[in-house]
Tab-separated table of C-alpha atoms and ligand atoms in Angstrom:
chain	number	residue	atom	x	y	z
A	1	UNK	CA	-22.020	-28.258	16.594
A	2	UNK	CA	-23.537	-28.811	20.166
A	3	UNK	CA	-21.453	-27.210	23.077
A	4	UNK	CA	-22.541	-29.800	25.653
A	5	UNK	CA	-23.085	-28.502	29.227
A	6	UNK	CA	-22.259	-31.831	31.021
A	7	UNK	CA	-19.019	-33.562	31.353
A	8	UNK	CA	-17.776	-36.690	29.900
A	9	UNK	CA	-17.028	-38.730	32.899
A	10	UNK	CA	-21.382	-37.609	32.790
A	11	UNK	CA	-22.124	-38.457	30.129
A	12	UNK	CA	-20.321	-41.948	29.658
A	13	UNK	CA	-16.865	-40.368	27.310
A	14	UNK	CA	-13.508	-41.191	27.650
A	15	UNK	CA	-9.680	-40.214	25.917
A	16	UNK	CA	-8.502	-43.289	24.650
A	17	UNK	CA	-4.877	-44.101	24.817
A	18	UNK	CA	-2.645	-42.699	21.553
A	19	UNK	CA	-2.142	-46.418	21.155
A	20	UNK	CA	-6.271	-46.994	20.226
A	21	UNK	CA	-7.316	-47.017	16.635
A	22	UNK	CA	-7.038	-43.587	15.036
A	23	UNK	CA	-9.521	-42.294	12.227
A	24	UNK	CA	-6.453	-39.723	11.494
A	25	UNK	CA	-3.968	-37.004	12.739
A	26	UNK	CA	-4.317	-33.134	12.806
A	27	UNK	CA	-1.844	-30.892	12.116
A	28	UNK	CA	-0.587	-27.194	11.648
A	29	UNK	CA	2.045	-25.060	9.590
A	30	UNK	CA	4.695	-23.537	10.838
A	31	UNK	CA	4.910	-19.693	9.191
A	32	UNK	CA	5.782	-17.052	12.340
A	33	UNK	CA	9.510	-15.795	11.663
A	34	UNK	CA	9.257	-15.386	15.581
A	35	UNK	CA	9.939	-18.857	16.360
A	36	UNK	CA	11.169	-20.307	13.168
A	37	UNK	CA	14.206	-19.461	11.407
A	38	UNK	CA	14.485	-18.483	8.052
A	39	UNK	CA	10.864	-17.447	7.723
A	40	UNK	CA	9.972	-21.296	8.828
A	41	UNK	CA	10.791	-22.725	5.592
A	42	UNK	CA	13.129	-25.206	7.050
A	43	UNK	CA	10.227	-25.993	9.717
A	44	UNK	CA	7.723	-26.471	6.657
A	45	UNK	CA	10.089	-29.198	5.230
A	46	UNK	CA	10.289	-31.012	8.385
A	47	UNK	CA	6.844	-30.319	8.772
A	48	UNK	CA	6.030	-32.017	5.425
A	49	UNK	CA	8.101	-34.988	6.389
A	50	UNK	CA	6.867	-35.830	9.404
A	51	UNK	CA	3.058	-35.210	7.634
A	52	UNK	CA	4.065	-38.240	4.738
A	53	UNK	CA	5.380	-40.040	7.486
A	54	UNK	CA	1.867	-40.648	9.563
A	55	UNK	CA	-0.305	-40.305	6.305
A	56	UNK	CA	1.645	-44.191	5.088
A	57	UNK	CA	-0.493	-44.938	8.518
A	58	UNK	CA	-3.496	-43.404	8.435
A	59	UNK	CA	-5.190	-39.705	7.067
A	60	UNK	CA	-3.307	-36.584	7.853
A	61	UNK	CA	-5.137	-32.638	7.738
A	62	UNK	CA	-3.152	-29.759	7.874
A	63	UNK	CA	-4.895	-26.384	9.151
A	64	UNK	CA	-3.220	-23.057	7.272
A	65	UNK	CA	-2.909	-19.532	7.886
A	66	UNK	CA	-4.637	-17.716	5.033
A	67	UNK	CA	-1.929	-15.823	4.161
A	68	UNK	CA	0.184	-19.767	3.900
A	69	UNK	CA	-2.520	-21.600	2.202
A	70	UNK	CA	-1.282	-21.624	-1.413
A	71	UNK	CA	2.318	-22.022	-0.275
A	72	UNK	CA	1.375	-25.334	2.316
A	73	UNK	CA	-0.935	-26.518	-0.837
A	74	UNK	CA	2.278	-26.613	-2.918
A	75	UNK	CA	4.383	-28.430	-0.481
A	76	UNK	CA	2.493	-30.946	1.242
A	77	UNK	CA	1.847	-34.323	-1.421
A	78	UNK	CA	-1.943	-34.362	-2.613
A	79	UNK	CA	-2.891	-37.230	-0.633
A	80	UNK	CA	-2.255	-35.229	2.806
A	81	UNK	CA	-5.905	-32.589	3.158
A	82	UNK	CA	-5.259	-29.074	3.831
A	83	UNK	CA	-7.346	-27.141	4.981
A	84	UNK	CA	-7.595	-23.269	5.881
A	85	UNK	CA	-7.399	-22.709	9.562
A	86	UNK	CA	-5.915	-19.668	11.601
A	87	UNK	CA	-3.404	-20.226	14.396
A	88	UNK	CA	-1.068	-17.879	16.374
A	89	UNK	CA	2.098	-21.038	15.781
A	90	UNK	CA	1.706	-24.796	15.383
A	91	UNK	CA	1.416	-26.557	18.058
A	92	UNK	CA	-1.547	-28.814	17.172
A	93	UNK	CA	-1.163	-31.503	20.335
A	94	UNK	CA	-1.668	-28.264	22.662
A	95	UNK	CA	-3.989	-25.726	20.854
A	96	UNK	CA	-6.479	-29.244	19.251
A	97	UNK	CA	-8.938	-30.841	20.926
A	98	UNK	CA	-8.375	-33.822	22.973
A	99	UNK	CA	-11.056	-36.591	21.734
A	100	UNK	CA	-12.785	-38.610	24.095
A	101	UNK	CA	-15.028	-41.660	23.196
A	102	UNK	CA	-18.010	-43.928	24.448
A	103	UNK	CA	-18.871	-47.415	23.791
A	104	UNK	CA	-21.430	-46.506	21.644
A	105	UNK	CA	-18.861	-45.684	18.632
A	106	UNK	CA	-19.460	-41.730	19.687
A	107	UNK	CA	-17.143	-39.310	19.577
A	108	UNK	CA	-17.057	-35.407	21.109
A	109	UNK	CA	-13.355	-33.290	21.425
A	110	UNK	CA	-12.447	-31.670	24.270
A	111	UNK	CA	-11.650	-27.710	23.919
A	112	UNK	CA	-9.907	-26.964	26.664
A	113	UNK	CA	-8.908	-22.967	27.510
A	114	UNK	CA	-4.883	-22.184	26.105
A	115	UNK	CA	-2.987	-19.251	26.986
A	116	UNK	CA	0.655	-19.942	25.266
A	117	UNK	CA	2.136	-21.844	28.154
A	118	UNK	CA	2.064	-19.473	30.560
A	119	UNK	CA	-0.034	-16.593	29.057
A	120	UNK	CA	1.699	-13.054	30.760
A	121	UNK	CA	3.768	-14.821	33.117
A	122	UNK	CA	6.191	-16.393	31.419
A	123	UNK	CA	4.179	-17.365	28.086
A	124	UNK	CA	5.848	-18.177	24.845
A	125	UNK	CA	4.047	-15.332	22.397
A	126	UNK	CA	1.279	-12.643	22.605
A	127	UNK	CA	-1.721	-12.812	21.305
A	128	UNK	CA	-2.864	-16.532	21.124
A	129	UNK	CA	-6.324	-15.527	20.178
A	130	UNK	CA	-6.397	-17.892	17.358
A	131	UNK	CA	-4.759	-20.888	19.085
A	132	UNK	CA	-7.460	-20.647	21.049
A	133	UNK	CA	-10.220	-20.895	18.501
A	134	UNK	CA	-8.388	-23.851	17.269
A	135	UNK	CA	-9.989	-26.882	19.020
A	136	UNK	CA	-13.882	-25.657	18.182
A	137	UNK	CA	-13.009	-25.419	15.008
A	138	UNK	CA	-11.776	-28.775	14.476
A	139	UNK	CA	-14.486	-30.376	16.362
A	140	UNK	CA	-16.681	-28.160	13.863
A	141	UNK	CA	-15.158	-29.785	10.681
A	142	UNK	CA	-15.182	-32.882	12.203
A	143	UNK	CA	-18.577	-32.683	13.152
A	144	UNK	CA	-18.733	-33.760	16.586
A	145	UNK	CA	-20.352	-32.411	19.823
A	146	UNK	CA	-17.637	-30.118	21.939
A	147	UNK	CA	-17.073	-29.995	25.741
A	148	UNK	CA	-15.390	-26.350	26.595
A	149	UNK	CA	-13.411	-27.411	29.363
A	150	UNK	CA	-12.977	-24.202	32.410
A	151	UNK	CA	-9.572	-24.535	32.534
A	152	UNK	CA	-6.153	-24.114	31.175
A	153	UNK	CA	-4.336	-27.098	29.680
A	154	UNK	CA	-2.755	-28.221	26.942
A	155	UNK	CA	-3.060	-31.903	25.185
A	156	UNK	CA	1.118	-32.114	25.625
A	157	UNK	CA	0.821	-31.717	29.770
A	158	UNK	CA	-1.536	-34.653	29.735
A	159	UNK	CA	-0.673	-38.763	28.660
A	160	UNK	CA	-3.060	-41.538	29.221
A	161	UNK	CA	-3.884	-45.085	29.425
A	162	UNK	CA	-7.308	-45.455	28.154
A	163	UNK	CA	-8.004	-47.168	31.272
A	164	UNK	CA	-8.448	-44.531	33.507
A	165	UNK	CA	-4.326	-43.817	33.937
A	166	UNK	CA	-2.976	-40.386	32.922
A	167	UNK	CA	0.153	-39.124	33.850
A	168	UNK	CA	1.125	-35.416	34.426
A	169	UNK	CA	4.001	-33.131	35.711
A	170	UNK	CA	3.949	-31.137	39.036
A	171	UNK	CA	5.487	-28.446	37.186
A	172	UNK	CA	3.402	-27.283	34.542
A	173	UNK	CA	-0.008	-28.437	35.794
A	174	UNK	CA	0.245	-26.607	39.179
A	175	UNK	CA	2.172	-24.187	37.859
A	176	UNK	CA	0.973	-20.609	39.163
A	177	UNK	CA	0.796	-19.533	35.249
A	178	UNK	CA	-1.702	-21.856	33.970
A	179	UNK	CA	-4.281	-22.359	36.809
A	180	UNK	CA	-3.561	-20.014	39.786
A	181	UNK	CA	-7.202	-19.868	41.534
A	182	UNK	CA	-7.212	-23.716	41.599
A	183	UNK	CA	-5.742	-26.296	43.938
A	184	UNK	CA	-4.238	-29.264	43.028
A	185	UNK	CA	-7.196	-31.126	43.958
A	186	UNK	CA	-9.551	-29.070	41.988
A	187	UNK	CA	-7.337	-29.717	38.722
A	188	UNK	CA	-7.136	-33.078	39.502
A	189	UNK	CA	-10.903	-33.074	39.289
A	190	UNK	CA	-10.993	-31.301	36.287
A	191	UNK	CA	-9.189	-33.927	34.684
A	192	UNK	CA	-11.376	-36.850	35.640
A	193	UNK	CA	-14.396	-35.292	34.756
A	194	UNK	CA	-13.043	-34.266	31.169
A	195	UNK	CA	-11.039	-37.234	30.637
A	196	UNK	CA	-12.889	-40.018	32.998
A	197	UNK	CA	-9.635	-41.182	34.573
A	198	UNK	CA	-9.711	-42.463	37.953
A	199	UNK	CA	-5.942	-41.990	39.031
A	200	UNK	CA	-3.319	-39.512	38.405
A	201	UNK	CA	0.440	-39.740	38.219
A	202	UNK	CA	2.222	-37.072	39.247
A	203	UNK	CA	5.791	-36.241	37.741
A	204	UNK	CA	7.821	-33.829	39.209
A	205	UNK	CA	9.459	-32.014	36.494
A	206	UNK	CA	9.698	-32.038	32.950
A	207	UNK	CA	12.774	-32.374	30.226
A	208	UNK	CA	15.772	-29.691	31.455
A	209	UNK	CA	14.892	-26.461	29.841
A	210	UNK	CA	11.962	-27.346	28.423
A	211	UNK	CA	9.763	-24.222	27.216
A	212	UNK	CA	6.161	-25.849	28.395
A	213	UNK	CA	7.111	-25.753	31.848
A	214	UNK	CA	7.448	-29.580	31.681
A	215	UNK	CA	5.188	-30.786	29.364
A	216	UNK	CA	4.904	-34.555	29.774
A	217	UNK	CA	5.103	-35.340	26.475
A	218	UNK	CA	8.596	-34.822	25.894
A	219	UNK	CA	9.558	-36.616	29.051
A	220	UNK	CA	7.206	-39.887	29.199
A	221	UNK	CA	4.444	-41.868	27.612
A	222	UNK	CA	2.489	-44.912	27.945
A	223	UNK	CA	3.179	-47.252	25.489
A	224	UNK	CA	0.147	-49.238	25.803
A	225	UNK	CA	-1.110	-50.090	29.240
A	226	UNK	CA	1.039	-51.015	31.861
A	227	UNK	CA	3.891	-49.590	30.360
A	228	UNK	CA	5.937	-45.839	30.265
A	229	UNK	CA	8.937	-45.076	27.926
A	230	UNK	CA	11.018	-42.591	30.051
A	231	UNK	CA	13.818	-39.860	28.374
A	232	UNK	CA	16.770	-40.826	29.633
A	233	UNK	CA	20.474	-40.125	30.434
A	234	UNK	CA	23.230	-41.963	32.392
A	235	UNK	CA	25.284	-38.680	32.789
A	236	UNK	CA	24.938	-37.865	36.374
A	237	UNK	CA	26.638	-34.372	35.186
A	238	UNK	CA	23.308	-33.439	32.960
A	239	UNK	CA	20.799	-31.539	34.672
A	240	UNK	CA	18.484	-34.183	33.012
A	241	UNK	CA	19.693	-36.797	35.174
A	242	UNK	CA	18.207	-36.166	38.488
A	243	UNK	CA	14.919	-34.809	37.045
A	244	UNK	CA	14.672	-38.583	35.048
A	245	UNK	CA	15.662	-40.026	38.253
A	246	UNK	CA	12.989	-38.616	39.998
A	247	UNK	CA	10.607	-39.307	37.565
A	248	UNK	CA	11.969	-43.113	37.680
A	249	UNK	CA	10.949	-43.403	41.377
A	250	UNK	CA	8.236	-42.353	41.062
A	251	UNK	CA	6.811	-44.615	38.116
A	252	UNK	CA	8.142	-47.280	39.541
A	253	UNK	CA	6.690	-46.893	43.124
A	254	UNK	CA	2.915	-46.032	41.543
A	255	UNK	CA	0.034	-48.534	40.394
A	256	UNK	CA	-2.122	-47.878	37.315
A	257	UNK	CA	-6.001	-47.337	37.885
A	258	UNK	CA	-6.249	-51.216	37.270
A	259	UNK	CA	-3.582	-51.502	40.333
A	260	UNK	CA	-0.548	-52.428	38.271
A	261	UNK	CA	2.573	-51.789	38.790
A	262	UNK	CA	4.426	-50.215	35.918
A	263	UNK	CA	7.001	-51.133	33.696
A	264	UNK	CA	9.550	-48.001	32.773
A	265	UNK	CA	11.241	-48.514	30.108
A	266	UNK	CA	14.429	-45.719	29.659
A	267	UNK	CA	15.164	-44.275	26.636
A	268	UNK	CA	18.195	-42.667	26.679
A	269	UNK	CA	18.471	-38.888	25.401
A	270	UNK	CA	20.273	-37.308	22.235
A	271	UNK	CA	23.161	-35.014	22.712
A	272	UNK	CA	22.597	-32.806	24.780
A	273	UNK	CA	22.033	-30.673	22.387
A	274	UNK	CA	22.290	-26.422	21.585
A	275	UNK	CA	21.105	-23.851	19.296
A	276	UNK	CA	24.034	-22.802	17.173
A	277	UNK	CA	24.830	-18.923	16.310
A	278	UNK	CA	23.499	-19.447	12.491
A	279	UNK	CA	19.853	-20.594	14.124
A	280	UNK	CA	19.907	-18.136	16.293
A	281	UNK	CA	20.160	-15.575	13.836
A	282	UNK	CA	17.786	-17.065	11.388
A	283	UNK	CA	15.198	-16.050	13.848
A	284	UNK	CA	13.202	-12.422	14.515
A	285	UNK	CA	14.128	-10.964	17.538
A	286	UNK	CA	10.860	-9.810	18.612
A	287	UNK	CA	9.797	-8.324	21.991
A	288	UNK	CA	6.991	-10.368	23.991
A	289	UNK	CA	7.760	-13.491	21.996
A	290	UNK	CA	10.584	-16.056	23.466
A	291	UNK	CA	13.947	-15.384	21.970
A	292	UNK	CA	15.920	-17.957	20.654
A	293	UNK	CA	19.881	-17.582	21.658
A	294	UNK	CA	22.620	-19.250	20.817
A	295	UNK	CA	23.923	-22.115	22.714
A	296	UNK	CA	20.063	-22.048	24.274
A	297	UNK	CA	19.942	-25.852	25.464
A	298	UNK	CA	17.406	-27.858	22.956
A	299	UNK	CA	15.044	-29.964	25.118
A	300	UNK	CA	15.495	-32.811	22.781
A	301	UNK	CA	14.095	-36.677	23.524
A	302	UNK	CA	13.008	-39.194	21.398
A	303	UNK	CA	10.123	-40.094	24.034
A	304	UNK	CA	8.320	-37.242	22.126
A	305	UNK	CA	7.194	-39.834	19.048
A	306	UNK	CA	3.638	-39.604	17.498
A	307	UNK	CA	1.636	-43.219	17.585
A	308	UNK	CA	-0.301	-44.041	14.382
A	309	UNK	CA	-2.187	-47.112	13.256
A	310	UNK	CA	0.691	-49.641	12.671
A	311	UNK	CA	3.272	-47.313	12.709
A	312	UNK	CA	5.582	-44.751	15.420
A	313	UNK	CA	6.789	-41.529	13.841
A	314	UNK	CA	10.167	-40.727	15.719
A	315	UNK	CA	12.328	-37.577	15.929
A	316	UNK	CA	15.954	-38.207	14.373
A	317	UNK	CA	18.440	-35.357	15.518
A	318	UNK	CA	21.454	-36.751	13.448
A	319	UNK	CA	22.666	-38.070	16.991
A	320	UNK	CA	24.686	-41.479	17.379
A	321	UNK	CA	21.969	-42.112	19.405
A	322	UNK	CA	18.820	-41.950	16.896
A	323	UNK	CA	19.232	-45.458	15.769
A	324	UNK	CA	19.833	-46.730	19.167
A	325	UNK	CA	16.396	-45.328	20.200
A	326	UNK	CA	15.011	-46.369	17.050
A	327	UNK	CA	15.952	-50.159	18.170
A	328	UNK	CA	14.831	-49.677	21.742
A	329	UNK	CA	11.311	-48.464	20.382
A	330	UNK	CA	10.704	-50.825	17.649
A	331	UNK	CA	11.250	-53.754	20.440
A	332	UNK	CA	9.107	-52.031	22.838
A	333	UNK	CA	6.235	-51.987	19.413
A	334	UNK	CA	7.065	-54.985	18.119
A	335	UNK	CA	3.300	-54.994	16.115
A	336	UNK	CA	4.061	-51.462	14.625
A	337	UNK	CA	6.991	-49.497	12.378
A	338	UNK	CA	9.097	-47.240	14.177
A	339	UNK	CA	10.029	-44.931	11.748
A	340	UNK	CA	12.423	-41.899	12.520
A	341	UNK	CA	12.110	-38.226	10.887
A	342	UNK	CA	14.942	-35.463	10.779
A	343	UNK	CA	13.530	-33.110	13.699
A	344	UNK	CA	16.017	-30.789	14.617
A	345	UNK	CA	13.745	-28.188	13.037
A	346	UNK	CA	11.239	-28.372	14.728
A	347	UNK	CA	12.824	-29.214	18.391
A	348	UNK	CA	14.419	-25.104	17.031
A	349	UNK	CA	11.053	-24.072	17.940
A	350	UNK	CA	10.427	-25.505	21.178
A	351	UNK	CA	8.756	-28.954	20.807
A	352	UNK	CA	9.028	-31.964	18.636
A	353	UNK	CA	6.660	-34.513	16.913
A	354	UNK	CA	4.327	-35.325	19.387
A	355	UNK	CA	3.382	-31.584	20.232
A	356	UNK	CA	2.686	-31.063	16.523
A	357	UNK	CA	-0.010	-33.739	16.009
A	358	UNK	CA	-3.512	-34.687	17.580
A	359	UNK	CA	-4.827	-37.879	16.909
A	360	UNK	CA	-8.417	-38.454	16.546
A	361	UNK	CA	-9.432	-41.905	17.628
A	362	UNK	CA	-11.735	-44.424	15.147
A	363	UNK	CA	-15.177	-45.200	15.884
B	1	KQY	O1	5.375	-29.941	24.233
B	1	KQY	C1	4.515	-29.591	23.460
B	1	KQY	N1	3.392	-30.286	23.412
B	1	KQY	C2	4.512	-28.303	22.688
B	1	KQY	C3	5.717	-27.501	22.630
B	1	KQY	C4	5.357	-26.085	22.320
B	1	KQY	C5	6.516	-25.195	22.185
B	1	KQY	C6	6.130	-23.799	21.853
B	1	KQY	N2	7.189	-23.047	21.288
């Protein structure tokens, strides 16, 4: 593996939108007793479901503890690869690389510096040494060349286009915890140098109580160019409603790279939802690490889907409202599947489907 010393807006690379051909998704398993209850074994389930769900689409890998290896082996179907890989938790969409791509069917990831959302102000766990060793060592089994990126981000903060669109939030990219000796000019630099976008835009914040600091991710994505699904809510009592609002405006009042005007499409929100007592409890109390309490509000949206070849993997939260997304999305991909997996789980633990998956795009 070749740790390249340019950048690719330099050399020519790009992140294709989610919404490109993939070659396959990434993965990790869920084991710390920390974050998931009962020892994770409800996680792993969900885990395993949402896994079969992407591999009818396209080739899924699973990275494993060593100590989880046999255990993951014995759960996930044959036809999904594991493989052994350390990690702190399993958050593959921030801890994997991000792939970027030329027009010479080459491909190079993207290892970009993670410190647990927030690292010792206001971070999710301590250590994260292994997270962070996560992205070379993908690019390393996928045998590509590897851009180390001299910054903090993760691949949930960041959404794109493919045509030189991404979209962020205010409040976890300039948030003093990820990136405090650069300006928001610098980071916006950053990002079209590793990503080669041309224009960036800026959310204010993220879903209401959302652990990331407001990843984008659970809040909005493109759904192919020209067009945002938005988590939504009419309930002007929810602390979600003004921060979608917000978010609303300003979609509506920017213009792509190409100088479009986008279409926002909302999606309205489950619940809201809570942690009950019996969650709670099923989780180690453990100082340093984020504790889980009861009636904690669950930063739940179906915006947070994964995007495979022919296909949309959706979180289900036994809502009256999952099938009602699940129609809104299937008409908004009317060439792909929209399928929706139980994720209450995994939303337990601070994220949802799109934060556990990287694509990598085909070449
Ligand atoms: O939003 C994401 N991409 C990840 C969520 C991570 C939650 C950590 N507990």
């Amino acid at each position: 593996m070749t740790t390249r010393t340019t950048t690719p807006r330099q050399d020519g690379f790009r992140m294709p939108g989610e919404f490109e051909p993939h070659a396959g998704c990434w993965m990790l398993w869920p084991c710390r007793s920390d974050n998931w209850r009962l020892g994770g074994k409800p996680a792993q389930q969900a885990f395993v479901e949402v896994a079969k769900a992407i591999a009818a689409f396209e080739p899924v890998t699973i990275g494993v503890s060593r100590s989880q290896y046999q255990n993951a082996r014995y759960r996930v179907p044959d036809h999904i690869r594991v493989v052994e890989l350390s990690s702190n938790d399993a958050w593959m969409r921030d801890v994997g690389p991000t792939f970027v791509t030329n027009d010479k069917d080459e491909i190079r990831g993207v290892d970009w510096q993670f410190n647990a959302w927030g690292g010792l102000k206001g971070g999710i766990y301590f250590p994260w040494d292994q997270d962070d060793l996560v992205a070379q060592k993908v690019i390393e089994i996928e045998k590509t060349d590897r851009y180390k990126a001299p910054f903090v981000l993760e691949g949930g903060a960041i959404h794109v286009d493919g045509q030189g669109t991404l979209i962020t939030t205010e409040e976890c990219l300039l948030n003093a915890n990820r990136n405090p000796h650069l300006f928001k000019a610098q980071i916006e630099q950053y990002l079209k140098d590793y990503l080669n976008v041309e224009m960036i835009i800026w959310l204010g914040r993220g879903v209401y109580h959302d652990e990331t600091d407001g990843h984008v991710d659970n809040l909005c994505c493109f759904i192919r160019p020209g067009s945002v699904a938005l988590t939504w809510t009419d309930d002007t009592n929810d602390p979600q409603y003004k921060i979608s609002v917000d978010a609303y405006e300003r979609l509506q009042s920017a213009t792509d790279a190409r100088g479009r005007r986008l279409k926002v499409h909302k999606v309205h929100q489950p619940g809201p939802l809570y942690m009950s007592e019996t969650e709670s409890q099923g989780v180690d109390q453990i100082e340093g690490t984020l504790p889980r309490r009861s009636g904690d509000r669950l930063a739940a949206s179906y915006v947070n889907f994964y995007i495979a070849n022919g296909g949309v993997v959706m979180p289900f939260f036994d809502d009256p409202q999952d099938e009602v997304a699940r129609s809104r999305l299937q008409a908004l991909f009317p060439d792909r599947t929209v399928v929706g997996v139980p994720s209450r789980e995994i939303v337990l633990g601070g994220g949802n489907i799109h934060c556990i998956t990287q694509q990598m795009p085909k070449v």
